[in-house]
CSV table of C-alpha atoms in Angstrom, one decimal:
chain,number,residue,atom,x,y,z
A,30,MET,CA,4.7,132.7,43.1
A,31,SER,CA,4.1,132.3,46.7
A,32,ARG,CA,5.6,135.2,48.5
A,33,ILE,CA,5.3,135.8,52.3
A,34,LEU,CA,6.3,139.0,54.0
A,35,THR,CA,7.7,138.3,57.5
A,36,VAL,CA,8.6,140.9,60.1
A,37,ASP,CA,10.4,140.3,63.3
A,38,ILE,CA,10.5,143.1,65.9
A,39,GLY,CA,13.3,142.7,68.2
A,40,ASN,CA,14.8,144.9,71.1
A,41,SER,CA,17.2,146.6,68.9
A,42,SER,CA,16.1,146.2,65.1
A,43,ILE,CA,13.0,145.2,63.2
A,44,VAL,CA,13.9,142.8,60.4
A,45,ALA,CA,11.5,142.5,57.5
A,46,GLY,CA,12.0,139.5,54.9
A,47,VAL,CA,10.3,138.3,51.9
A,48,LEU,CA,10.4,134.5,51.1
A,49,ASN,CA,9.5,133.1,47.8
A,50,ASN,CA,8.2,129.5,48.1
A,51,GLY,CA,10.3,129.1,51.3
A,52,GLU,CA,13.5,130.7,50.4
A,53,PRO,CA,14.7,134.2,51.6
A,54,GLU,CA,14.5,136.6,48.7
A,55,PHE,CA,15.0,139.8,50.6
A,56,THR,CA,15.9,140.9,54.0
A,57,GLY,CA,16.4,144.3,55.4
A,58,ARG,CA,16.3,146.2,58.9
A,59,ILE,CA,15.3,149.3,60.4
A,60,ALA,CA,15.9,150.4,64.2
A,61,THR,CA,13.3,149.4,66.5
A,62,MET,CA,11.4,152.7,67.7
A,63,ARG,CA,9.0,152.3,70.5
A,64,ASP,CA,7.2,155.5,69.5
A,65,TYR,CA,6.4,154.5,65.9
A,66,GLY,CA,3.1,155.7,64.7
A,67,LYS,CA,1.1,154.1,61.8
A,68,LYS,CA,2.4,156.6,59.2
A,69,GLU,CA,6.0,156.3,60.4
A,70,ILE,CA,6.3,152.4,60.4
A,71,THR,CA,4.5,152.2,57.3
A,72,LYS,CA,7.0,154.8,55.6
A,73,ALA,CA,10.0,152.8,57.1
A,74,LEU,CA,8.9,149.3,56.0
A,75,GLY,CA,8.0,150.6,52.6
A,76,GLY,CA,11.1,152.4,51.9
A,77,LEU,CA,13.0,149.0,52.7
A,78,LEU,CA,10.8,147.3,50.2
A,79,GLN,CA,10.4,149.6,47.5
A,80,ASP,CA,13.6,149.1,45.7
A,81,TYR,CA,13.4,145.4,46.0
A,82,LEU,CA,9.9,145.2,44.4
A,83,GLY,CA,11.1,147.4,41.5
A,84,GLN,CA,13.9,145.1,40.9
A,85,ILE,CA,12.0,141.9,40.7
A,86,SER,CA,8.6,143.0,38.9
A,87,ASP,CA,8.0,145.7,36.1
A,88,ASP,CA,4.5,144.2,36.1
A,89,TYR,CA,2.9,145.8,39.2
A,90,GLU,CA,-0.5,144.5,38.5
A,91,GLU,CA,0.6,141.0,38.7
A,92,PHE,CA,2.8,141.0,41.9
A,93,THR,CA,1.3,139.4,44.8
A,94,PHE,CA,1.8,138.4,48.2
A,95,LYS,CA,0.2,135.2,49.6
A,96,GLY,CA,0.2,136.6,53.3
A,97,ALA,CA,2.2,138.1,56.1
A,98,ILE,CA,3.3,137.1,59.6
A,99,LEU,CA,4.6,139.1,62.4
A,100,SER,CA,6.8,138.0,65.4
A,101,SER,CA,7.6,140.6,68.2
A,102,VAL,CA,9.2,141.0,71.7
A,103,VAL,CA,8.1,144.7,71.7
A,104,PRO,CA,4.3,144.5,72.0
A,105,GLU,CA,3.6,148.2,72.3
A,106,ILE,CA,4.3,148.5,68.4
A,107,ASN,CA,2.5,145.4,67.2
A,108,GLU,CA,-0.6,147.3,66.3
A,109,VAL,CA,0.9,149.8,64.3
A,110,THR,CA,3.4,147.3,62.7
A,111,LEU,CA,0.4,145.0,61.6
A,112,TYR,CA,-1.3,148.0,60.2
A,113,ALA,CA,1.7,148.8,58.1
A,114,MET,CA,2.1,145.0,56.8
A,115,GLU,CA,-1.6,145.0,55.7
A,116,GLU,CA,-1.1,148.5,53.9
A,117,ILE,CA,1.8,146.9,52.1
A,118,THR,CA,0.6,143.5,51.2
A,119,GLY,CA,-3.0,143.8,50.9
A,120,THR,CA,-3.7,140.7,53.1
A,121,GLU,CA,-4.3,140.7,57.0
A,122,PRO,CA,-1.2,139.6,58.8
A,123,LEU,CA,-0.9,136.6,61.3
A,124,LEU,CA,0.7,137.6,64.7
A,125,MET,CA,2.8,135.1,66.4
A,126,SER,CA,1.2,133.9,69.4
A,127,ASP,CA,0.4,130.7,71.5
A,128,LYS,CA,-2.8,130.5,69.3
A,129,LEU,CA,-0.8,129.4,66.3
A,130,ILE,CA,0.3,126.1,65.4
A,131,THR,CA,4.1,126.0,65.7
A,132,GLY,CA,5.2,122.3,65.8
A,133,ILE,CA,6.8,123.1,69.2
A,134,ASP,CA,5.3,121.7,72.5
A,135,ILE,CA,5.8,124.5,75.1
A,136,SER,CA,3.7,122.8,78.0
A,137,ASN,CA,7.1,122.2,79.9
A,138,TYR,CA,7.7,125.9,80.2
A,139,SER,CA,6.3,127.9,83.0
A,140,LYS,CA,2.8,129.2,82.4
A,141,GLY,CA,3.6,128.4,78.7
A,142,LYS,CA,5.1,131.9,78.2
A,143,ILE,CA,8.2,132.2,76.3
A,144,GLY,CA,9.4,134.6,73.9
A,145,ALA,CA,7.8,134.4,70.3
A,146,ASP,CA,11.3,134.6,68.6
A,147,ARG,CA,12.5,131.8,70.4
A,148,ILE,CA,9.6,129.6,69.6
A,149,VAL,CA,10.0,130.6,65.8
A,150,ASP,CA,13.6,129.9,66.0
A,151,LEU,CA,12.9,126.4,67.4
A,152,SER,CA,10.2,125.8,64.6
A,153,ALA,CA,12.7,126.5,61.8
A,154,ALA,CA,15.5,124.3,63.5
A,155,LYS,CA,13.2,121.3,63.8
A,156,SER,CA,12.2,121.7,60.3
A,157,MET,CA,16.0,121.3,59.4
A,158,PHE,CA,16.7,118.5,61.8
A,159,LYS,CA,13.1,116.7,62.1
A,160,ASP,CA,14.4,113.5,64.0
A,161,ARG,CA,17.0,115.1,66.2
A,162,PRO,CA,17.1,117.1,69.6
A,163,VAL,CA,18.0,120.8,68.8
A,164,MET,CA,19.8,123.7,70.7
A,165,VAL,CA,19.3,126.9,69.1
A,166,CYS,CA,21.6,129.8,70.1
A,167,ASP,CA,20.5,133.2,68.9
A,168,LEU,CA,23.2,135.7,69.2
A,169,GLY,CA,21.3,139.1,69.4
A,170,THR,CA,21.0,141.8,72.3
A,171,CYS,CA,20.9,138.9,74.6
A,172,SER,CA,22.4,135.5,73.7
A,173,THR,CA,19.5,133.0,74.3
A,174,ILE,CA,19.8,129.1,74.1
A,175,THR,CA,16.5,127.3,73.6
A,176,VAL,CA,16.3,123.4,73.7
A,177,ALA,CA,14.0,121.0,72.2
A,178,ASP,CA,14.0,117.0,72.1
A,179,GLU,CA,13.5,115.0,69.0
A,180,ASN,CA,9.8,115.4,69.3
A,181,GLY,CA,9.6,119.0,69.3
A,182,LYS,CA,8.9,119.4,73.1
A,183,LEU,CA,10.7,122.5,74.5
A,184,ILE,CA,13.0,121.4,77.6
A,185,GLY,CA,14.2,124.8,78.5
A,186,GLY,CA,16.8,127.3,77.8
A,187,MET,CA,19.1,130.0,78.9
A,188,ILE,CA,19.5,133.9,78.6
A,189,ALA,CA,22.9,135.7,78.9
A,190,PRO,CA,24.1,139.1,77.9
A,191,GLY,CA,24.8,139.4,74.4
A,192,VAL,CA,28.3,140.2,72.8
A,193,GLN,CA,27.8,143.6,72.1
A,194,LEU,CA,25.7,144.3,75.3
A,195,SER,CA,28.7,142.9,77.4
A,196,LEU,CA,31.0,145.2,75.7
A,197,ASP,CA,28.7,148.2,76.4
A,198,ALA,CA,28.2,147.2,80.0
A,199,GLU,CA,32.0,147.1,80.7
A,200,ALA,CA,32.5,150.6,79.2
A,201,MET,CA,29.3,152.0,80.8
A,202,ARG,CA,30.1,150.6,84.4
A,203,THR,CA,33.8,151.2,84.7
A,204,ALA,CA,36.1,154.2,84.7
A,205,GLN,CA,38.8,153.1,82.2
A,206,LEU,CA,37.5,150.4,79.7
A,207,PRO,CA,36.8,151.8,76.4
A,208,GLN,CA,33.8,151.5,74.1
A,209,LEU,CA,34.2,148.7,71.6
A,210,SER,CA,32.2,147.2,68.8
A,211,ALA,CA,32.3,143.5,68.6
A,212,GLY,CA,35.0,142.3,66.1
A,213,GLU,CA,37.0,139.4,65.1
A,214,VAL,CA,39.2,137.5,67.9
A,215,THR,CA,42.1,135.4,66.5
A,216,GLU,CA,44.1,134.8,69.9
A,217,ILE,CA,42.2,133.6,73.0
A,218,LEU,CA,44.6,135.7,75.2
A,219,GLY,CA,44.8,139.5,74.5
A,220,THR,CA,47.8,141.6,75.0
A,221,ASP,CA,46.1,144.9,75.7
A,222,THR,CA,43.0,146.2,77.3
A,223,ALA,CA,41.0,146.1,74.1
A,224,SER,CA,41.9,142.7,73.0
A,225,ASN,CA,41.4,141.3,76.5
A,226,MET,CA,37.6,142.7,76.4
A,227,MET,CA,37.2,141.4,72.7
A,228,SER,CA,38.3,137.9,73.7
A,229,GLY,CA,36.0,137.8,76.8
A,230,ALA,CA,33.1,138.8,75.0
A,231,VAL,CA,33.5,137.1,71.7
A,232,ALA,CA,35.7,134.1,72.5
A,233,GLY,CA,33.9,133.8,75.8
A,234,ALA,CA,30.6,133.5,74.2
A,235,GLY,CA,31.6,130.7,71.9
A,236,MET,CA,33.2,128.7,74.8
A,237,MET,CA,30.2,129.4,76.9
A,238,ILE,CA,27.9,127.8,74.1
A,239,SER,CA,30.5,124.9,73.7
A,240,GLY,CA,30.2,124.2,77.5
A,241,ALA,CA,26.4,124.6,77.6
A,242,ALA,CA,26.0,122.3,74.6
A,243,GLU,CA,28.2,119.6,76.1
A,244,ARG,CA,26.4,119.7,79.5
A,245,ILE,CA,22.8,120.0,78.1
A,246,SER,CA,23.5,117.0,76.0
A,247,ALA,CA,24.9,114.9,78.8
A,248,ASP,CA,22.2,116.0,81.5
A,249,TYR,CA,19.2,115.8,79.3
A,250,LYS,CA,20.4,112.5,77.5
A,251,LEU,CA,19.9,114.3,74.2
A,252,ASP,CA,22.1,112.2,71.9
A,253,ASN,CA,23.1,113.6,68.4
A,254,MET,CA,21.7,117.1,69.5
A,255,ALA,CA,22.1,119.6,66.6
A,256,LEU,CA,23.3,123.0,67.4
A,257,VAL,CA,22.0,125.7,65.3
A,258,ILE,CA,23.4,129.2,65.6
A,259,THR,CA,21.6,132.5,64.4
A,260,GLY,CA,22.1,136.2,64.7
A,261,GLY,CA,24.4,138.8,63.1
A,262,LEU,CA,27.4,138.1,65.3
A,263,GLY,CA,27.6,134.3,64.6
A,264,SER,CA,30.3,134.6,62.2
A,265,LEU,CA,32.5,136.1,65.1
A,266,VAL,CA,31.5,133.6,67.7
A,267,ILE,CA,31.3,130.1,65.8
A,268,PRO,CA,35.2,129.8,65.3
A,269,TRP,CA,35.3,129.6,69.3
A,270,ILE,CA,32.6,127.0,69.4
A,271,ASN,CA,34.2,123.4,69.9
A,272,ARG,CA,31.6,121.2,68.2
A,273,GLU,CA,29.6,120.9,64.8
A,274,VAL,CA,27.6,124.0,64.2
A,275,CYS,CA,24.8,124.8,61.8
A,276,TYR,CA,24.8,128.5,60.9
A,277,GLU,CA,21.5,130.0,59.5
A,278,LYS,CA,21.3,133.7,59.5
A,279,ASP,CA,18.0,133.8,58.3
A,280,LEU,CA,16.7,131.2,60.7
A,281,LEU,CA,13.9,133.4,62.3
A,282,LEU,CA,12.4,134.4,59.1
A,283,ARG,CA,12.5,130.8,57.9
A,284,GLY,CA,10.6,129.8,61.0
A,285,LEU,CA,7.9,132.4,60.4
A,286,ASN,CA,7.3,131.4,56.8
A,287,ALA,CA,7.1,127.7,58.3
A,288,ILE,CA,4.4,128.7,60.8
A,289,PHE,CA,2.6,130.7,58.4
A,290,GLU,CA,2.3,127.5,56.1
A,291,LEU,CA,1.4,125.3,59.0
A,292,ASN,CA,-1.5,127.9,59.8
A,293,ALA,CA,-2.4,128.8,56.3
A,294,SER,CA,-5.5,126.4,56.1
A,295,SER,CA,-7.2,128.5,58.8
A,296,TYR,CA,-5.9,131.8,57.5
A,297,GLU,CA,-9.0,133.9,57.5
A,298,SER,CA,-7.9,136.6,55.0
A,299,GLU,CA,-8.5,136.2,51.3
A,300,VAL,CA,-5.0,135.9,50.2
A,301,ASP,CA,-3.1,136.3,46.5
A,302,HIS,CA,-4.2,139.9,46.2
A,303,ALA,CA,-2.7,142.0,43.4
A,304,ILE,CA,-1.4,144.6,45.8
A,305,ARG,CA,-0.6,147.0,43.1
A,306,LYS,CA,-4.2,147.5,42.4
A,307,LYS,CA,-4.9,148.9,45.8
A,308,TYR,CA,-1.6,149.4,47.5
A,309,SER,CA,1.1,151.1,45.5
A,310,ILE,CA,4.6,150.8,46.8
A,311,ARG,CA,5.6,153.1,43.8
A,312,SER,CA,3.3,155.9,45.3
A,313,TYR,CA,5.8,156.0,48.2
A,314,ARG,CA,6.9,159.8,48.4
A,315,GLY,CA,9.1,161.4,51.1
A,316,ASP,CA,7.0,161.8,54.4
A,317,ARG,CA,3.8,160.8,52.8
A,318,GLY,CA,4.3,157.1,53.2
A,319,LEU,CA,2.7,154.5,51.4
A,320,GLN,CA,-0.5,155.8,49.7
A,321,VAL,CA,-3.8,153.8,49.1
A,322,GLY,CA,-4.7,154.4,45.6
């Protein structure tokens, strides 16, 4: 088996995934807490993985991880998360940075600085559409658009308030608009306040993406540009996008796996440890977290 543990720290949630030979086998999420300590984050991630590991393997001595990789937009908890990942897998994790090979040329971008998650998304999209320009839209806390040409050169991008963030801001900054959770929109014109707000946020996001894709494709002469959507709200927004779309909910995890493999030859840790010999998920108990045996 060739299992990789991937962890992505976003502004709202931390998503952990296990990929086996490049295919997602498990995903789970916990809330992003900026005051996580080593024990707390190890306990939280270990709790996510405990049931999954028990379901797929009764032979704990034989279960192995090939490696692990972390992507983060919350750098203050990188160190404790890397610690937890090493405790869980028995391998030293890679940290997504400009030092890793990604297959994406970011020299166009100001000072070469762009969110790690956006590069990971692009790397995954380019692995899917090797000879085509790609536009990736990640519908998270913010809605990000990131575009690369057919050679994998980053052209640029856009950032807008996310669907839920827009609804939250309307409720927070006005006296009479209600707090809503993003939901399905079937008619573009609402007939009450709530449906007006929902259409503006959900259908509006889809139409923004449609318009942006059309304009970007024309302005930058990106013929046959592939549009890739990811993020939990994709299923709500996609019906309002007026062009062919590829929806991949695990895009970021696939990208992390692809980047790990691109850098595997220079991976300094000894990999393929039998983690159950030293690192026992089964010993997870209450507030003690993962115990090194």
